[in-house]
CSV table of C-alpha atoms and ligand atoms in Angstrom, one decimal:
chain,number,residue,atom,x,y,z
E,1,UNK,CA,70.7,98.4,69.9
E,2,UNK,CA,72.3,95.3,71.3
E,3,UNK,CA,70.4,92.3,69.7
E,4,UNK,CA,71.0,88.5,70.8
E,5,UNK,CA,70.5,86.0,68.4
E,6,UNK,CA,70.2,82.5,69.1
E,7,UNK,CA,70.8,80.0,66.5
E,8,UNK,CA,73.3,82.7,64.9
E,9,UNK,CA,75.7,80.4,63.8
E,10,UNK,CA,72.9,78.4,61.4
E,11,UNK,CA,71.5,79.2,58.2
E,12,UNK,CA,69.2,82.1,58.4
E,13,UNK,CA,70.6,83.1,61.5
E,14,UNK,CA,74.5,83.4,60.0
E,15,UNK,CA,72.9,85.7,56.7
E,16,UNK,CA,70.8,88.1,59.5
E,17,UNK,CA,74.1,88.6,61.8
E,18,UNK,CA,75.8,89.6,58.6
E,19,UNK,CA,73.1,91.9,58.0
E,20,UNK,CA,72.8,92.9,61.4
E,21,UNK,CA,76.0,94.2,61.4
E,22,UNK,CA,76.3,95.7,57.9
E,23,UNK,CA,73.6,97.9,59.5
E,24,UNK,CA,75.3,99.1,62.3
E,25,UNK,CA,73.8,97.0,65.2
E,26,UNK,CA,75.8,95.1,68.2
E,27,UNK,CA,75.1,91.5,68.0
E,28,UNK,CA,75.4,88.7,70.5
E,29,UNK,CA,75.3,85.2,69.0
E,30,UNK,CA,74.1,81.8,71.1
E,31,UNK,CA,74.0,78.8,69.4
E,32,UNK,CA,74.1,75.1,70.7
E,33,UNK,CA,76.3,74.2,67.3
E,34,UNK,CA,73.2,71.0,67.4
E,35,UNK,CA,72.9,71.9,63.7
E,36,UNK,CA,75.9,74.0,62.8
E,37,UNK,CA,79.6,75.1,63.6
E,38,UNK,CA,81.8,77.9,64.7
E,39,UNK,CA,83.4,78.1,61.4
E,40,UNK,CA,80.5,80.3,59.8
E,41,UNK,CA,80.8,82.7,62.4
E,42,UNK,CA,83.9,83.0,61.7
E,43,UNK,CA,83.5,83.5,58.2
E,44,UNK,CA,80.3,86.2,59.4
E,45,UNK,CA,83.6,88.3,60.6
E,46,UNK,CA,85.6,88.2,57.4
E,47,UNK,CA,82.4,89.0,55.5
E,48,UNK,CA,82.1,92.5,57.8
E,49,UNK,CA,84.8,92.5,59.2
E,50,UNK,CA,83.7,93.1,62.5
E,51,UNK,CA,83.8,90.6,65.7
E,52,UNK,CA,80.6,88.5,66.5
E,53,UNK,CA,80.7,87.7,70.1
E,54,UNK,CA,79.5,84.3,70.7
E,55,UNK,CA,78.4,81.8,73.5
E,56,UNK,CA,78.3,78.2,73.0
E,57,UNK,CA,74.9,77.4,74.7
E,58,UNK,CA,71.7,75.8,75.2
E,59,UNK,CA,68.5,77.8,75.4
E,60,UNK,CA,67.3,74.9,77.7
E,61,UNK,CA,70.1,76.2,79.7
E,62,UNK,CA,68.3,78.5,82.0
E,63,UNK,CA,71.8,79.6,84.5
E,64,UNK,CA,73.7,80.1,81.2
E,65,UNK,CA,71.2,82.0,79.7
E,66,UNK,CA,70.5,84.4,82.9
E,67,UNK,CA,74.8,84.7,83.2
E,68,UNK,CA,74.6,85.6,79.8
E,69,UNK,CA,71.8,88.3,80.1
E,70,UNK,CA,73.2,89.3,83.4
E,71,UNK,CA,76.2,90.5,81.5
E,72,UNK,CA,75.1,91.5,77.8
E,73,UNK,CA,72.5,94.7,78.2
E,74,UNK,CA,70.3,92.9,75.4
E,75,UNK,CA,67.7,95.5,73.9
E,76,UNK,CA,65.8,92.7,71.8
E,77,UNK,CA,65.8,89.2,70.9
E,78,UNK,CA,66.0,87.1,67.4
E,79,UNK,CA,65.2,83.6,68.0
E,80,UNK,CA,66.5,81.3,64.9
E,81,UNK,CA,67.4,78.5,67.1
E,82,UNK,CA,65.4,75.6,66.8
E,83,UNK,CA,65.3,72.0,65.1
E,84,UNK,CA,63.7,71.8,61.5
E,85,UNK,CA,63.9,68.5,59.9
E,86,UNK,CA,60.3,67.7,59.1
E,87,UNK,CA,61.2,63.9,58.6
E,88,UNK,CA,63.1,63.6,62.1
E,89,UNK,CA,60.4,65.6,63.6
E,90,UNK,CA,57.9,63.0,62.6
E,91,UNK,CA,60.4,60.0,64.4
E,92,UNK,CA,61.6,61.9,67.1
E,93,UNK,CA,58.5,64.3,68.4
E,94,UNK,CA,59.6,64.2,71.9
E,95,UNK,CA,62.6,65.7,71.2
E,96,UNK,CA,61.1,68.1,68.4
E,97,UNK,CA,58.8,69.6,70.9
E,98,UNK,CA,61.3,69.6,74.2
E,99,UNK,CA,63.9,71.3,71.7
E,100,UNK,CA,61.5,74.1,70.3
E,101,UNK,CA,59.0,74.2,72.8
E,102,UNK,CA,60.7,74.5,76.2
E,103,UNK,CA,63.5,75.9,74.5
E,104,UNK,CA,61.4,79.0,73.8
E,105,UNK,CA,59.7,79.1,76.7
E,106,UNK,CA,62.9,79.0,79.0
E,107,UNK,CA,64.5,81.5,76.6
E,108,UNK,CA,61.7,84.0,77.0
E,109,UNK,CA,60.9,83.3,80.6
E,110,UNK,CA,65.0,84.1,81.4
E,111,UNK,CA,64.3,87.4,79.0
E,112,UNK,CA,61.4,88.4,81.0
E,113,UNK,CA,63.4,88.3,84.1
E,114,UNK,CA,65.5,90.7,82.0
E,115,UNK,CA,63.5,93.1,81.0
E,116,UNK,CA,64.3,91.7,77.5
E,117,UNK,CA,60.6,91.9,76.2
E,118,UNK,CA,61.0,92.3,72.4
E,119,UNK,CA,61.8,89.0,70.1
E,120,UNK,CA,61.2,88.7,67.1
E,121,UNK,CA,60.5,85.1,66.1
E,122,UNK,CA,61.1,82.4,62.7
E,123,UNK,CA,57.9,80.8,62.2
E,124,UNK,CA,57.2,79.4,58.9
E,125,UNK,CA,54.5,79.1,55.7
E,126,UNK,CA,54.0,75.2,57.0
E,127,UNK,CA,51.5,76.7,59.9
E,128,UNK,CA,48.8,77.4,57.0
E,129,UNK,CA,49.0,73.3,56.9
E,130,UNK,CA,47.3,73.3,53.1
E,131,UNK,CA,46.4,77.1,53.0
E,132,UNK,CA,42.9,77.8,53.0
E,133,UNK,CA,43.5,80.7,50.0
E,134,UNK,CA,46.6,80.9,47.5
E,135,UNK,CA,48.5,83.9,47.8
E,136,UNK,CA,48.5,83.5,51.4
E,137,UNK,CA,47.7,86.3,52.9
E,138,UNK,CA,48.5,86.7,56.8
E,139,UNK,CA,44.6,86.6,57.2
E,140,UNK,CA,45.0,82.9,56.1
E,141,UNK,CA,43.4,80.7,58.7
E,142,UNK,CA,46.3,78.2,60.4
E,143,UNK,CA,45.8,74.8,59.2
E,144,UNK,CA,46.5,71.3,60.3
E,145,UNK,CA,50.3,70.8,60.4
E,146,UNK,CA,51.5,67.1,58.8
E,147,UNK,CA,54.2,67.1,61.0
E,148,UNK,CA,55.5,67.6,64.9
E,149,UNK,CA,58.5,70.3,63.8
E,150,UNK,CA,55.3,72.5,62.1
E,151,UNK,CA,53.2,72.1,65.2
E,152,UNK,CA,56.1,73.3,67.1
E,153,UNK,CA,55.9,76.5,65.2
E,154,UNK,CA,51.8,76.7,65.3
E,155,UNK,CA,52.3,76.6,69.0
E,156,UNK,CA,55.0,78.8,69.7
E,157,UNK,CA,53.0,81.3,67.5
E,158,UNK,CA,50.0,80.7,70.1
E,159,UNK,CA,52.7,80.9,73.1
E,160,UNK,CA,54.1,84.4,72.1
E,161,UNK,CA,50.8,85.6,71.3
E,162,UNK,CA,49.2,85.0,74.5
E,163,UNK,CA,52.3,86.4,76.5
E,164,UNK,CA,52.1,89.4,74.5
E,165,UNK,CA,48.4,89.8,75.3
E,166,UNK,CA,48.4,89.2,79.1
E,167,UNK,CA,51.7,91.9,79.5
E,168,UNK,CA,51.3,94.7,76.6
E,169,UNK,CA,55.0,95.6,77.3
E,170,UNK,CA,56.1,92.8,75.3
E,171,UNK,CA,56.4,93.3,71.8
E,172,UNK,CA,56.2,90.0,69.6
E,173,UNK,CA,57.1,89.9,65.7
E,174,UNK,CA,56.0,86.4,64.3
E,175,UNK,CA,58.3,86.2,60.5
E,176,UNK,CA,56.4,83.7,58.7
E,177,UNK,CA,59.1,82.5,56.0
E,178,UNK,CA,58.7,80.5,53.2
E,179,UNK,CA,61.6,78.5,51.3
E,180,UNK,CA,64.9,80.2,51.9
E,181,UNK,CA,67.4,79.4,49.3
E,182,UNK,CA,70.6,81.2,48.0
E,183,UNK,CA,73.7,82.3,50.1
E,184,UNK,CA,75.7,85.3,50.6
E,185,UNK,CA,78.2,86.7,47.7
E,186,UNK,CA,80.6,85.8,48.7
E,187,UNK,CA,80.0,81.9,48.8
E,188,UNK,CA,81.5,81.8,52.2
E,189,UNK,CA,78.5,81.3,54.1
E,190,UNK,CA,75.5,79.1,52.9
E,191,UNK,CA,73.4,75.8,54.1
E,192,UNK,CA,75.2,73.3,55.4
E,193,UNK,CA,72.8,70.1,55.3
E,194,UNK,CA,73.5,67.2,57.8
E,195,UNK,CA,73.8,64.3,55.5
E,196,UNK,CA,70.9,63.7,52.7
E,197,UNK,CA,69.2,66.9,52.4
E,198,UNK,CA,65.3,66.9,52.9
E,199,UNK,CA,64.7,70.2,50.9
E,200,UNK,CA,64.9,70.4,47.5
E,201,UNK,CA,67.7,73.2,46.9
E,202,UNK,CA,70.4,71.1,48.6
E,203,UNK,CA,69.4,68.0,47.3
E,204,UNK,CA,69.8,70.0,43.8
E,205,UNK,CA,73.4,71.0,44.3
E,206,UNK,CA,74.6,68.5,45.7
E,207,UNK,CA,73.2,66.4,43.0
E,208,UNK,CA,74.9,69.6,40.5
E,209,UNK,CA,78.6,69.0,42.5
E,210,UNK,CA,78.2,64.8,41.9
E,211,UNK,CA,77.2,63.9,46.0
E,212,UNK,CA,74.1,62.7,44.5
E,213,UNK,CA,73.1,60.7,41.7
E,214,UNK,CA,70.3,61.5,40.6
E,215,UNK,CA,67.7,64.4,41.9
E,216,UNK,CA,64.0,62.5,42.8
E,217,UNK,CA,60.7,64.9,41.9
E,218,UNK,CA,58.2,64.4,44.5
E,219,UNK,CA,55.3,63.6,42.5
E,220,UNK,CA,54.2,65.2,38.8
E,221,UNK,CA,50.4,64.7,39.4
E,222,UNK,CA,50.0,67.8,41.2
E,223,UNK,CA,47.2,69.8,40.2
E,224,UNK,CA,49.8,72.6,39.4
E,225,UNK,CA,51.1,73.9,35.9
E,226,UNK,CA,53.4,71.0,35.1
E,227,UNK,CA,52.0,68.5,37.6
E,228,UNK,CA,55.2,69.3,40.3
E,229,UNK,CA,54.4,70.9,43.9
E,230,UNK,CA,55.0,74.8,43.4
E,231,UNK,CA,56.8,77.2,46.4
E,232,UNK,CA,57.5,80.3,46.8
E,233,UNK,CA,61.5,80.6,47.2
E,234,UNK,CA,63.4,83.5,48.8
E,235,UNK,CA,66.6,84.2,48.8
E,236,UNK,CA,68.3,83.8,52.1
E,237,UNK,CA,70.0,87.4,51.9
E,238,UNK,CA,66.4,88.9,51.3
E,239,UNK,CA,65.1,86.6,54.0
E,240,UNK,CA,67.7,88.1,56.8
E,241,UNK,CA,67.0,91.9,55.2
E,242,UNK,CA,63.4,91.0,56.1
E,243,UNK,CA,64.2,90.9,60.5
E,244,UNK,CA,66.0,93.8,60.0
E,245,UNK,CA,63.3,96.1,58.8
E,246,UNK,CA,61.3,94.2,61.4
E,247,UNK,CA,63.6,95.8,64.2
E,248,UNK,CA,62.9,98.8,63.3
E,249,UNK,CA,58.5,97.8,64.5
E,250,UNK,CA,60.0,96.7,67.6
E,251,UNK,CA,61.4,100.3,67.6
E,252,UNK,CA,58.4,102.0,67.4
E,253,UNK,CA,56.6,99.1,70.0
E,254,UNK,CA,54.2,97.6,67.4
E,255,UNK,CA,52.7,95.1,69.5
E,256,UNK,CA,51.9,91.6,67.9
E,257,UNK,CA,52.9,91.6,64.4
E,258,UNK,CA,52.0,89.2,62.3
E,259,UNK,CA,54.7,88.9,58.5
E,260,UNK,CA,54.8,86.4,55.7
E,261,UNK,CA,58.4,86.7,54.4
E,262,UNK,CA,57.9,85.6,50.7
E,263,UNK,CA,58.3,86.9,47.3
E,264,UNK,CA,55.1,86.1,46.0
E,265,UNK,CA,55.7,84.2,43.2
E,266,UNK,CA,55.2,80.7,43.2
E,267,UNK,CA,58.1,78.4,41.1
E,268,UNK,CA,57.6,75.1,40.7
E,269,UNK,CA,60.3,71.8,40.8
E,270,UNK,CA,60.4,71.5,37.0
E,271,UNK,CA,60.6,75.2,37.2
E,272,UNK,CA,63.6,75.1,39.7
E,273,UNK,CA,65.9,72.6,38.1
E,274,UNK,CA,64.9,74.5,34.3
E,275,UNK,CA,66.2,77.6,36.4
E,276,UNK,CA,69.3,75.6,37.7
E,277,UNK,CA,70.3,75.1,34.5
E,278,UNK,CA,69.9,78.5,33.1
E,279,UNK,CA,71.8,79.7,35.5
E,280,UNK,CA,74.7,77.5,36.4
E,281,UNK,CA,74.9,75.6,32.8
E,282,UNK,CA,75.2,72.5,35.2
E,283,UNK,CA,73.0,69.8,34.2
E,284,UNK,CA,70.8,68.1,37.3
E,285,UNK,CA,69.9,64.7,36.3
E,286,UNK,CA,66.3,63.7,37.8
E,287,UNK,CA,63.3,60.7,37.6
E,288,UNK,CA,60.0,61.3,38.8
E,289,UNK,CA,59.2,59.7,42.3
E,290,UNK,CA,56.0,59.3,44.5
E,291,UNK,CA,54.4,62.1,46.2
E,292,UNK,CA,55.9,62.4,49.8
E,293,UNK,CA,53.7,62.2,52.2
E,294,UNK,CA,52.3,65.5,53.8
E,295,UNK,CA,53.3,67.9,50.5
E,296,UNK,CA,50.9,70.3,49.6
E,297,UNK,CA,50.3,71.2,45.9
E,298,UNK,CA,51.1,74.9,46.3
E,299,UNK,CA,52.1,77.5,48.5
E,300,UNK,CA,53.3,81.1,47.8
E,301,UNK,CA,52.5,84.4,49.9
E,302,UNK,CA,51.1,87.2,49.5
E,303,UNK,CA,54.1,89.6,50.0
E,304,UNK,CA,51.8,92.6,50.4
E,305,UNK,CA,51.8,93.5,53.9
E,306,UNK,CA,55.2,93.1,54.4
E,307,UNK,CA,56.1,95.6,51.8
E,308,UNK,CA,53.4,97.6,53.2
E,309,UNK,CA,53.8,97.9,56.9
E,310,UNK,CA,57.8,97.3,57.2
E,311,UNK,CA,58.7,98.6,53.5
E,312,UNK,CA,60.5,95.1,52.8
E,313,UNK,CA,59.8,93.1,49.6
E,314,UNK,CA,62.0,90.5,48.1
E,315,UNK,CA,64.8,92.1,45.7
E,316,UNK,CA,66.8,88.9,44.4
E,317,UNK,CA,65.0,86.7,41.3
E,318,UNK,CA,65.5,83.0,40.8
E,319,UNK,CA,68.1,83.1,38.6
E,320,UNK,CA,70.5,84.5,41.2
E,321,UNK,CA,69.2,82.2,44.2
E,322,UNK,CA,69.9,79.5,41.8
E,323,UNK,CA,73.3,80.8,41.0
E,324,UNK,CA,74.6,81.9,44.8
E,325,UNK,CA,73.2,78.7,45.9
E,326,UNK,CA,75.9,77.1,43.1
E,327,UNK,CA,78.6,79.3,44.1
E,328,UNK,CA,78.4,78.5,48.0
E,329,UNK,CA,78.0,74.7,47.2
E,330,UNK,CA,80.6,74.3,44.3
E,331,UNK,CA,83.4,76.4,46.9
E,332,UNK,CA,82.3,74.4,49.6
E,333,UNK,CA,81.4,70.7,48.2
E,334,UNK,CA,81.7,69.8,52.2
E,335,UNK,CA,80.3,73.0,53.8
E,336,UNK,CA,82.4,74.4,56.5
E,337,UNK,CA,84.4,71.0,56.7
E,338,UNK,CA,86.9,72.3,54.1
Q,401,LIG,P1,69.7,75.9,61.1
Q,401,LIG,O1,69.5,74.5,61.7
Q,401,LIG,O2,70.7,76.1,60.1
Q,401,LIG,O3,69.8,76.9,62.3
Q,401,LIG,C1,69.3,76.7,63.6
Q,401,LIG,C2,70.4,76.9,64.6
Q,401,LIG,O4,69.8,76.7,65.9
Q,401,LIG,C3,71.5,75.8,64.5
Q,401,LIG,O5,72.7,76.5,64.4
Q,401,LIG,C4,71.4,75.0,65.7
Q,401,LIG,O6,72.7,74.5,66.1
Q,401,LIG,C5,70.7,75.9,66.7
Q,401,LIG,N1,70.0,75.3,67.8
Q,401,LIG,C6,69.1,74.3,67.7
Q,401,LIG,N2,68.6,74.0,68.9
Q,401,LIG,C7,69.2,74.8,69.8
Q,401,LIG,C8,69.2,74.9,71.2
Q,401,LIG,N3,68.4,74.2,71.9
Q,401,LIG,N4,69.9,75.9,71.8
Q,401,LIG,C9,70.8,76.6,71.0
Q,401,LIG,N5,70.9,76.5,69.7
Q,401,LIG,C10,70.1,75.6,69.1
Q,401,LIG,O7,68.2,76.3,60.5
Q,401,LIG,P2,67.8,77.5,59.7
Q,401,LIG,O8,67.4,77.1,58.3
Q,401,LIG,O9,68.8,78.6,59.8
Q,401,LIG,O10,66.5,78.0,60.4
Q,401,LIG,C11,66.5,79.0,61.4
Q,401,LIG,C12,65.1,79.0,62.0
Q,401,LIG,O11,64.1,79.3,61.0
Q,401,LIG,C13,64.6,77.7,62.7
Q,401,LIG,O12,63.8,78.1,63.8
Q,401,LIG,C14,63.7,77.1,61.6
Q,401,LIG,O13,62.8,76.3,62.1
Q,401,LIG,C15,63.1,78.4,61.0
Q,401,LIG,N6,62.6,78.1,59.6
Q,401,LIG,C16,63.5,77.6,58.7
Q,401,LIG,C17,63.1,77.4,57.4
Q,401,LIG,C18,64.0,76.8,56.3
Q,401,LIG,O14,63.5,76.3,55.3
Q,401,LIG,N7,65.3,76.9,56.5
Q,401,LIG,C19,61.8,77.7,57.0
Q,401,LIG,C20,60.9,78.3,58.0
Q,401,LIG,C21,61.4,78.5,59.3
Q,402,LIG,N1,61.1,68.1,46.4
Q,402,LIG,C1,61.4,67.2,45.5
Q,402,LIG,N2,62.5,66.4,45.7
Q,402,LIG,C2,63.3,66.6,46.8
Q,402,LIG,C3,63.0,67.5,47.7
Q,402,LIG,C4,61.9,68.3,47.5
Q,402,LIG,O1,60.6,67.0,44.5
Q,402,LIG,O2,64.3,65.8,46.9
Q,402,LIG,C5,59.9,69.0,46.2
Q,402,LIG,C6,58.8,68.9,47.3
Q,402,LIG,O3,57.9,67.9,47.1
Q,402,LIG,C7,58.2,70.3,47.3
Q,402,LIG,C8,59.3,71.2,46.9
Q,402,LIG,O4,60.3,70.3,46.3
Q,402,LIG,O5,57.2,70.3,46.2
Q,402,LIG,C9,60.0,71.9,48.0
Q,402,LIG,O6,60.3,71.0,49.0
Q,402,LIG,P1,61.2,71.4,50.3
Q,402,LIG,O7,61.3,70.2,51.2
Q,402,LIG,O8,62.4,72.1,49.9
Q,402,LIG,O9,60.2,72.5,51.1
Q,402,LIG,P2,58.8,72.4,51.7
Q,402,LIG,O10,58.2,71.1,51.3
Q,402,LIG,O11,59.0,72.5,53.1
Q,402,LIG,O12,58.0,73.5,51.1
């Protein structure tokens, strides 16, 4: 199966290819670079040591994309690419919902012209807005997103699901991720923040390798065990496992399917940095802050229907997210500008 993946050279996307390929499949990657550079897919190759074709390009591009189709014989579709700072979302929605929004829609309408009617899609825990029931099952009504970059992902959900419904040919996975964390073994690959990091792993090792001064907890008044907001974290390398057992519904043309990619278990931030520690024996120096607007107290998944349907669960603990997220940060205190 020849897959395209667009936003391949980013986060997630860079830890799926490597997957991807360690599995056996061909894999075509598109990425603007908006977020990300060439370098990790050129570390992808030494990780498997196979090539990873790759386009620099725009999925607003429509001609590129149809050249690009016209050529590659693409069997099905994972579509990472996307902006996903919630904070730039909020001050830049136009752009936020140009970006994701037609971005998708072009992407899929140039697919459909293909015959390319499988994607499987990164949505995200945020479209539960403050989850109606804790685990989260996938029954969980969709709540009231706090900020335009969740919308985005609310209504692309909506978009695929209604193209799916009016042409039955399509098949349509919606992967519903909570935190990703971690990075591969070998510490080559890993996220690569654009200055201060919003999410609370980077900001904790770059705080760990001295970028930072001191690490700021979002509020202690939670209504959670230690008063700190509780997520359910998932180790990047699990995370990309997860779309590769979901190729295998697109196989057997499942439709619209519906997964929360989460390990169920809900850590909070006290509980992260204790972890941190543990793990790395590197202290992270924090001071309690105000609640940021638009956090939730808690939010983990129920993991069950993943694990069910796809046989996927979570393998990695926190210990080890902690660690590999160490290892890629203390080998590359820039990211891919060393
Ligand atoms: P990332 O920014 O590292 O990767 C996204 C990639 O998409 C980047 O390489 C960027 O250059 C590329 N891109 C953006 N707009 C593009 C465009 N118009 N055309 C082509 N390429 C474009 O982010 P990530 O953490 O790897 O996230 C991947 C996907 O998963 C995103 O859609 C994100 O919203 C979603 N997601 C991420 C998280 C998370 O916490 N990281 C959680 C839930 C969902
Ligand atoms: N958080 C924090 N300090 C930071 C960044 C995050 O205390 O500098 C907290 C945040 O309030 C939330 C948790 O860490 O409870 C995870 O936040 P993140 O932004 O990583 O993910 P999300 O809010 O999207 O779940």
């Amino acid at each position: 199966m020849k897959i395209l993946v667009t936003g391949g050279a980013g986060y997630i996307g860079s830890h799926t290819v490597v997957e991807l390929q360690n599995e056996g499949y061909d894999v075509v990657v598109i990425d603007n670079l908006s977020n990300s550079c060439e370098k990790s897919i050129e570390r992808v190759e030494k990780i498997t040591g196979k090539k990873v074709p790759f386009y620099k390009c725009d999925i607003l591009d429509r001609e590129k994309l149809s050249e690009i189709m016209d050529k590659e014989n693409f069997d099905a579709c994972i579509h990472f690419a996307g902006l996903k700072a919630v904070g730039e979302s909020v001050q830049k929605p136009w752009e936020y919902y140009e970006n994701n929004i037609a971005g998708t829609l072009t992407l899929v309408d140039v697919m459909r012209k293909h015959n390319v009617k499988n994607i499987i899609f990164s949505s995200s825990a945020t479209i539960y807005g403050d989850p109606a029931f804790i685990p989260i099952t996938e029954e969980c009504p969709k709540g009231v997103c706090t900020n335009p970059y969740g919308w985005t992902k609310s209504m692309l959900e909506q978009v695929l699901t209604d193209i799916q419904k009016a042409d039955p040919e399509w098949n349509v996975i919606l992967l519903r991720y909570f935190n990703p964390i971690g990075a591969h073994k070998s510490g080559t690959i890993g996220e690569n923040p654009n200055g201060i990091p919003n999410n609370l792993m980077p900001y904790i090792t770059q705080t760990a390798v001295g970028k930072r001064d001191h690490l700021t907890i979002f509020g202690n008044d939670y209504d959670t065990h230690d008063g700190t907001g509780v997520r359910d974290y998932i180790h990047v390398v699990d995370l990309a496992r997860g779309h590769v057992k979901a190729l295998a519904k697109i196989k057997e043309k499942a439709g619209l399917k519906i997964y929360n990619l989460g390990t169920g278990t809900g850590y909070s931030v006290l509980d992260i940095v204790k972890n941190f520690e543990e793990a790395t024996g590197v202290k992270v120096p924090y001071e309690i802050g105000p609640r940021r607007p638009g956090d939730i107290a808690t939010c983990y998944a129920s993991a069950k229907k993943a694990y069910d349907e796809l046989g996927w669960k979570a393998e990695y603990g926190i210990k080890e997210m902690c660690a590999d997220s160490w290892n890629w940060q203390k080998n590359n205190p820039n990211g891919y500008e060393d």
